[in-house]
Coordinates of N, CA and C in Angstrom, one line a residue:
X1 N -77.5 32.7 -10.6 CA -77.6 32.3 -9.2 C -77.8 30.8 -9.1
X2 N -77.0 30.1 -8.5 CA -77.1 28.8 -8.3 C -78.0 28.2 -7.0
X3 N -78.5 29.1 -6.4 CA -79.5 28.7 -5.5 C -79.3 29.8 -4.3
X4 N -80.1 28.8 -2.9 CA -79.8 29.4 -1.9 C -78.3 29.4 -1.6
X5 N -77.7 30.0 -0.6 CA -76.4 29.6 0.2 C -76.5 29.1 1.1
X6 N -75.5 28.7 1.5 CA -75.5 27.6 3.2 C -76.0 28.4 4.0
X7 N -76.2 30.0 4.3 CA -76.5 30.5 5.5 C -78.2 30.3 5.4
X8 N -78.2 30.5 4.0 CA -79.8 31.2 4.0 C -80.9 29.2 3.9
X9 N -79.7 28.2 3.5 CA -80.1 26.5 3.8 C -80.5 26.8 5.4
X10 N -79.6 27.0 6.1 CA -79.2 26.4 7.7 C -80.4 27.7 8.7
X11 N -80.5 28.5 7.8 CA -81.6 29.1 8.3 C -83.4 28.8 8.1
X12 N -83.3 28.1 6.9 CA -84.6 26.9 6.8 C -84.5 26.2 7.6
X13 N -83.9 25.3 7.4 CA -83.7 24.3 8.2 C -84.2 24.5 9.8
X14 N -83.3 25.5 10.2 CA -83.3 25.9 11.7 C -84.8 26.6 11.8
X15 N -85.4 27.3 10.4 CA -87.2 27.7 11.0 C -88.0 26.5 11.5
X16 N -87.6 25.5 10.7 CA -88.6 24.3 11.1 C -88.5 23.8 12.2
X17 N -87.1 23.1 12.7 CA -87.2 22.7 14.2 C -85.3 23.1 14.4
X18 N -84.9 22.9 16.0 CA -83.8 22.9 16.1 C -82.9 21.6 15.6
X19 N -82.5 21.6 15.7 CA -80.8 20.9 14.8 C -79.8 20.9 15.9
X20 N -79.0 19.9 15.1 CA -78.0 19.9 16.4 C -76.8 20.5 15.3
X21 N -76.0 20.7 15.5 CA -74.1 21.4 15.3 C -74.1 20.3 14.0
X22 N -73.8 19.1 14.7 CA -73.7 17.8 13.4 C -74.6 17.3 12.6
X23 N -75.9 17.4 12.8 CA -77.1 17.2 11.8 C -77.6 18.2 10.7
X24 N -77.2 19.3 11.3 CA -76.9 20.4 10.6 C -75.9 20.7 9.6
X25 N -74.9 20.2 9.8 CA -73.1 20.0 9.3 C -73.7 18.9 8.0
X26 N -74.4 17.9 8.6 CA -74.5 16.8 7.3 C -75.4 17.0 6.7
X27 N -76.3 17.9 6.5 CA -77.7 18.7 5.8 C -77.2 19.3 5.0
X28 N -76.1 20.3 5.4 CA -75.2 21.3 4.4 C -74.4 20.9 3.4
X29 N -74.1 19.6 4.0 CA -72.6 19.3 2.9 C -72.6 19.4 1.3
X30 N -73.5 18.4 1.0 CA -73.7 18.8 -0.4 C -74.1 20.1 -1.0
X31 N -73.9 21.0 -0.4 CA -74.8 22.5 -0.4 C -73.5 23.9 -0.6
X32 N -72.2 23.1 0.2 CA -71.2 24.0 0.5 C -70.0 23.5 0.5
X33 N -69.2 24.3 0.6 CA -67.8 23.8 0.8 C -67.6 23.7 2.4
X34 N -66.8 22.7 3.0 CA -66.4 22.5 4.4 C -66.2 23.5 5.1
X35 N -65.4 25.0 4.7 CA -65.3 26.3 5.3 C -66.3 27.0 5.2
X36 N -67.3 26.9 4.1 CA -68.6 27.5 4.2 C -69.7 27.2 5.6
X37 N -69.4 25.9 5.4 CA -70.1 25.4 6.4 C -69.6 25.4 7.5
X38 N -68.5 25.7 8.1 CA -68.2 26.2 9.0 C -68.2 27.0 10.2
X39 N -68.3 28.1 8.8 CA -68.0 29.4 9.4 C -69.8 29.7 9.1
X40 N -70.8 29.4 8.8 CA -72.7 29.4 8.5 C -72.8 29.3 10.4
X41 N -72.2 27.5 10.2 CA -72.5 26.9 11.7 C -71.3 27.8 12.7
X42 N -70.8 28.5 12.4 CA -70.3 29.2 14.2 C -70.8 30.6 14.1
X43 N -71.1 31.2 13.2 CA -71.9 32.1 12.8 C -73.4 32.1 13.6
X44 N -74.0 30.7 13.4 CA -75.2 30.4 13.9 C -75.1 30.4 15.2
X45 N -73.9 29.7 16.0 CA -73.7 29.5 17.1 C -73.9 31.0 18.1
X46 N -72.7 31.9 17.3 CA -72.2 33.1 18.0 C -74.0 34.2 18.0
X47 N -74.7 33.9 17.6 CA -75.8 34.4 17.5 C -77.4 33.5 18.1
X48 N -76.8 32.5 18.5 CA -77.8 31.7 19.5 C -78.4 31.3 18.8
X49 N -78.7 31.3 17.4 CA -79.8 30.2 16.7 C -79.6 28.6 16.5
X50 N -77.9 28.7 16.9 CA -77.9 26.8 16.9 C -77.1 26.7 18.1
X51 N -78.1 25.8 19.3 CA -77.7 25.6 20.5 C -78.0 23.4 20.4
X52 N -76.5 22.9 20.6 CA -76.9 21.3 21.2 C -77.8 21.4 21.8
X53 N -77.1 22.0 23.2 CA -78.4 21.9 24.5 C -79.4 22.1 24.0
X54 N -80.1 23.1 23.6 CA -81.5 23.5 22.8 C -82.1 22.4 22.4
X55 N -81.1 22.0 21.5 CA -81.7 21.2 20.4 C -82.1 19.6 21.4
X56 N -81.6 19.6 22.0 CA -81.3 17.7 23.0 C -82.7 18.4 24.2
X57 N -82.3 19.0 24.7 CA -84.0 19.5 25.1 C -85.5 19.4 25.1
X58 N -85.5 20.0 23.6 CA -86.4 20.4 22.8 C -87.1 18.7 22.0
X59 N -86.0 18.3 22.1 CA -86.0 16.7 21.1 C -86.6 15.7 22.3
X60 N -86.2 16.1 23.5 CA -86.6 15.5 25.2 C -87.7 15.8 25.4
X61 N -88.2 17.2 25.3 CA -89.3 17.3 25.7 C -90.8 16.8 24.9
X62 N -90.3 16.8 23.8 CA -91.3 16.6 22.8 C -92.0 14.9 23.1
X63 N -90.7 13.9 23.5 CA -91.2 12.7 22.9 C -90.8 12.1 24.9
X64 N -90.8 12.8 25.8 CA -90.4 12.2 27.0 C -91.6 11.8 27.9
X65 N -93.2 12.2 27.3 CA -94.2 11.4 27.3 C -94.2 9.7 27.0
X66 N -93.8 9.9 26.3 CA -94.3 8.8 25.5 C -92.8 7.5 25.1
X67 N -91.5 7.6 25.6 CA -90.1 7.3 25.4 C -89.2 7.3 26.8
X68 N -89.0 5.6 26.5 CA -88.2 5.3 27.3 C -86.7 5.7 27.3
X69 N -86.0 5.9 28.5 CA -84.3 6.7 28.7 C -84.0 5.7 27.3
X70 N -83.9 4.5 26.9 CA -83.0 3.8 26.0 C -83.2 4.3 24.5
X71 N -84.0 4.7 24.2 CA -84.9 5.3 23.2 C -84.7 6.3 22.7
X72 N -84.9 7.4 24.0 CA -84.7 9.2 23.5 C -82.3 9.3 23.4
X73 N -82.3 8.1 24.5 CA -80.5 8.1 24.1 C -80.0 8.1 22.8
X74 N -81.1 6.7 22.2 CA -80.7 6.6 21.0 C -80.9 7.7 20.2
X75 N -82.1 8.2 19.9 CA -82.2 9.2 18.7 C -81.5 10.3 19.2
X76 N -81.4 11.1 20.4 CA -80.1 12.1 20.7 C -78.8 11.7 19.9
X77 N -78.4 10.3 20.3 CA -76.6 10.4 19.6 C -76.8 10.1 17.9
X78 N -77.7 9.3 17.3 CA -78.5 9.5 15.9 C -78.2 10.9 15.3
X79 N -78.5 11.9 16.3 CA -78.2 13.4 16.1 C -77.2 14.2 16.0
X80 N -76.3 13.5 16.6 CA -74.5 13.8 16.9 C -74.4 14.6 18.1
X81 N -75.2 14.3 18.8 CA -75.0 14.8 20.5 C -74.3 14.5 21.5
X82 N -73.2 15.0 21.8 CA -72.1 14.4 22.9 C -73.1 13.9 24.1
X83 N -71.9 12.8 24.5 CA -72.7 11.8 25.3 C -73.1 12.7 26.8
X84 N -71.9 13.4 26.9 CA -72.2 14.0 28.4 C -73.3 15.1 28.7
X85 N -73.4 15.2 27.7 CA -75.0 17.0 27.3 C -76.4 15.4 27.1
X86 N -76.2 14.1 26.6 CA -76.9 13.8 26.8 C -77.6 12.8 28.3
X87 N -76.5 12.8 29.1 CA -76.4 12.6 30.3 C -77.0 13.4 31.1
X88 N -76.8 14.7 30.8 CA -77.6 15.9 31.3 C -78.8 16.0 31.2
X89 N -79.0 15.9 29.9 CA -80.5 15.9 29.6 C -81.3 15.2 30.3
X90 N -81.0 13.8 29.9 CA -81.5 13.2 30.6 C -82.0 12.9 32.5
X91 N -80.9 13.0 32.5 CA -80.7 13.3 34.2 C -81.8 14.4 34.4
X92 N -81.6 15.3 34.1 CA -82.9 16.7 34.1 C -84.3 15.5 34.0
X93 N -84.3 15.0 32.9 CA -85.9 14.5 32.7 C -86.1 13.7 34.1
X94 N -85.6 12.7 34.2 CA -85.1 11.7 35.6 C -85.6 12.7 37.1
X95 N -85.2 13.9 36.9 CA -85.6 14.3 38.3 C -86.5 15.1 37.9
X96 N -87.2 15.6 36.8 CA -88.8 15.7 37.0 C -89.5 14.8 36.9
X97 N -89.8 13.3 36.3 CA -90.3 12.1 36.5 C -89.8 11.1 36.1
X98 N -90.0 10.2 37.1 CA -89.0 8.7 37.0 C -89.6 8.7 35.7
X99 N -88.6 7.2 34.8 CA -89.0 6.4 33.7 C -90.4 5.4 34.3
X100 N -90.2 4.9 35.5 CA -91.4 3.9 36.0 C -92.8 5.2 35.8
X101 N -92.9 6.0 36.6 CA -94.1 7.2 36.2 C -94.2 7.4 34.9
X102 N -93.2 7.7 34.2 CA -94.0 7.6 32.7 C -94.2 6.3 32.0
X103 N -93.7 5.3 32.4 CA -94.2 4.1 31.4 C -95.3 3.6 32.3
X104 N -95.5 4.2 33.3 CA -97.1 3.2 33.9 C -98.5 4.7 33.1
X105 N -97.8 6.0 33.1 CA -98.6 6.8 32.4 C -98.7 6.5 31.3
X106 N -97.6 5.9 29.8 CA -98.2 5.6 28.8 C -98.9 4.6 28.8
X107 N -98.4 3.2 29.5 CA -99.2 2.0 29.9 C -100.7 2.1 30.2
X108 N -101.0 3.5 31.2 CA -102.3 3.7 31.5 C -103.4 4.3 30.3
X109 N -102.7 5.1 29.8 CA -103.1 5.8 28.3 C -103.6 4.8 27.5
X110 N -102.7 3.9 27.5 CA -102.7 2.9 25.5 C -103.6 2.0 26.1
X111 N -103.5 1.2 27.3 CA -103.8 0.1 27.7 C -105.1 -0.1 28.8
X112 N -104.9 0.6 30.3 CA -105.5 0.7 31.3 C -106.3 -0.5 31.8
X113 N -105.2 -1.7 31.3 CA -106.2 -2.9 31.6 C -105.1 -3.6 32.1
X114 N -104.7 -4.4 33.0 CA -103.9 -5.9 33.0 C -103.7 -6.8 31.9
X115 N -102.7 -7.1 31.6 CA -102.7 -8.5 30.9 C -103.7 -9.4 31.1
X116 N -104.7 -9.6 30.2 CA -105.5 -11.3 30.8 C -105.3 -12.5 30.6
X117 N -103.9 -12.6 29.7 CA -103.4 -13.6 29.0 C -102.1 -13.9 28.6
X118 N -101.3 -14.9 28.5 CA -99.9 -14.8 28.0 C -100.0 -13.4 26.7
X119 N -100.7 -13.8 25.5 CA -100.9 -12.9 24.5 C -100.8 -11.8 24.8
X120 N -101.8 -11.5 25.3 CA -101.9 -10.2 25.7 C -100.2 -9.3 26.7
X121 N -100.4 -10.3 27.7 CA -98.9 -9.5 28.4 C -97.9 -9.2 27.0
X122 N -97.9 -10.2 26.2 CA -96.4 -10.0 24.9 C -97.1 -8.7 24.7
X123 N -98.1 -9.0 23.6 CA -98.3 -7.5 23.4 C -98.0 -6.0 24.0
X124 N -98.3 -6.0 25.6 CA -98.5 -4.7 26.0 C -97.4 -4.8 26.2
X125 N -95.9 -6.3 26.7 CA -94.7 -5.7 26.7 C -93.9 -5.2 25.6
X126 N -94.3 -5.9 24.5 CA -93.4 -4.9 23.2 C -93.6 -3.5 23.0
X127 N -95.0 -3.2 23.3 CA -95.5 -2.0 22.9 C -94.4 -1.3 23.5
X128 N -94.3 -1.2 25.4 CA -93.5 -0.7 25.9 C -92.1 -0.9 26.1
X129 N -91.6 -2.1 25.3 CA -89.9 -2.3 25.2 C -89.9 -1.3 23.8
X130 N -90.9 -1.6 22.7 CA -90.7 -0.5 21.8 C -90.2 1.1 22.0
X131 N -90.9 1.2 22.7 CA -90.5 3.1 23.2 C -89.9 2.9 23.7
X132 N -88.8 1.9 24.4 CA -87.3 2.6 24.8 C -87.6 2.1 26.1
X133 N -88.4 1.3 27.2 CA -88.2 1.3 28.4 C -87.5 -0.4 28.5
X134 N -86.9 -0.3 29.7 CA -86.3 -1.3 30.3 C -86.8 -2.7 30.6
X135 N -86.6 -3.3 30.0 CA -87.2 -5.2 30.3 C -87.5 -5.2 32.0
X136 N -86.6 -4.8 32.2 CA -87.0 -5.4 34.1 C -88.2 -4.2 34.1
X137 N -88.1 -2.8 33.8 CA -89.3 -2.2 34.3 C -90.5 -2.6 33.8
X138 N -90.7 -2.9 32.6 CA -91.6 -3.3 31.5 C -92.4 -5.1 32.7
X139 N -91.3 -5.6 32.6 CA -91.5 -6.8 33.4 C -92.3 -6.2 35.1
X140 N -92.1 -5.5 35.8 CA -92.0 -5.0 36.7 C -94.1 -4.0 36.5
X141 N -94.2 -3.7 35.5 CA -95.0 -2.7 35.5 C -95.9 -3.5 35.0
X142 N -95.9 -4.6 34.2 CA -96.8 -5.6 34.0 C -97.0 -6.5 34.8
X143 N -96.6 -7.0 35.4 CA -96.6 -7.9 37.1 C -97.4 -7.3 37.7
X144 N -97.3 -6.3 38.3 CA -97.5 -5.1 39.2 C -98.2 -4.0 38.9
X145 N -99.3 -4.4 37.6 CA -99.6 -2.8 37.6 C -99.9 -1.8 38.7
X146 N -100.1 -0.7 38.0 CA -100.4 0.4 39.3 C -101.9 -0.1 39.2
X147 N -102.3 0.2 40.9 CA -103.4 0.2 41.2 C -104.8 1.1 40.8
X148 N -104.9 2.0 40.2 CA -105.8 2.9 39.5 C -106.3 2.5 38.2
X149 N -105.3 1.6 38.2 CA -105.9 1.1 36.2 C -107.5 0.7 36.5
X150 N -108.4 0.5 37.1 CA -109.8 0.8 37.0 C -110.4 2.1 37.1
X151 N -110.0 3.0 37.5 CA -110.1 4.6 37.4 C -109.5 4.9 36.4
X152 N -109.2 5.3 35.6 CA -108.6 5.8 34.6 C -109.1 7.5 34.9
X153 N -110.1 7.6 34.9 CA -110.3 9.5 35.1 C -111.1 9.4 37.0
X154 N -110.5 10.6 37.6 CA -111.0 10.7 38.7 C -112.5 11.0 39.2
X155 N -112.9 10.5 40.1 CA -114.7 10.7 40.5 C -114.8 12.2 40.6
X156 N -115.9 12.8 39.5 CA -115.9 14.0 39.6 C -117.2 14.6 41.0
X157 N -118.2 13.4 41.4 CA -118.6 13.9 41.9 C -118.5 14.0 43.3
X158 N -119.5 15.0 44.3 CA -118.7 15.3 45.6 C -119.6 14.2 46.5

């Protein structure tokens, strides 16, 4: 016996987390022949255990705390996610909360202070151009912070 097969690969694979159609396809290759792996991945399909959607979801939901729209785009197409499922996706996150709501929520998390210095503003803007958010927001959310950044947790008493 020369090992596992592609079905019983793409079924590891797929216990740990979801996979997309094409990340999955390039996992297998050295593992199978092009028709093996073909017919593993529509096999997987016709049986619901390899879904894009799923997978572009699942990949959204995990890091849409913490990750700007420019960001989660990139590592979706990284994945071999068609552009228009990742338009969707996205769009979905967008109308449960703006990108401004979450980058003043991670801002508030890491930071919960104003800039008090040129230094300091670089800092807190890389931090947040790093995760994928937008220069003008980033510019926008450091100008402007939200007004609660001295509350950080609410007055518990009555």
């Amino acid at each position: 016996m020369s090992g596992p097969s592609v079905w019983q690969r793409a079924l590891r694979l797929l216990a740990r987390r979801e996979h997309s159609r094409a990340e999955l396809a390039r996992k297998l290759a050295p593992h199978g022949t092009p028709e093996e792996i073909a017919e593993a991945l529509a096999r997987l399909e016709r049986t619901g255990l390899l879904s894009d959607e799923r997978c572009a979801r699942a990949f959204v939901a995990a890091r849409a705390e913490r990750s700007g729209r420019r960001l989660l785009e990139l590592r979706l197409r990284e994945r071999g996610l068609d552009d228009a499922l990742i338009d969707d996706v996205l769009d979905a996150l967008e109308a449960e909360s703006s990108e401004a709501e979450r980058a003043a929520a991670l801002w508030r998390k890491r930071f919960g202070t104003p800039p008090a210095d040129a230094r300091e503003w670089a800092r807190q803007a890389r931090f947040l151009a790093g995760r994928g958010f937008s220069p003008s927001l980033v510019t926008r959310l450091l100008r402007d912070p939200p007004e609660d950044f001295t509350e950080p947790f609410p007055d518990t008493e009555p």
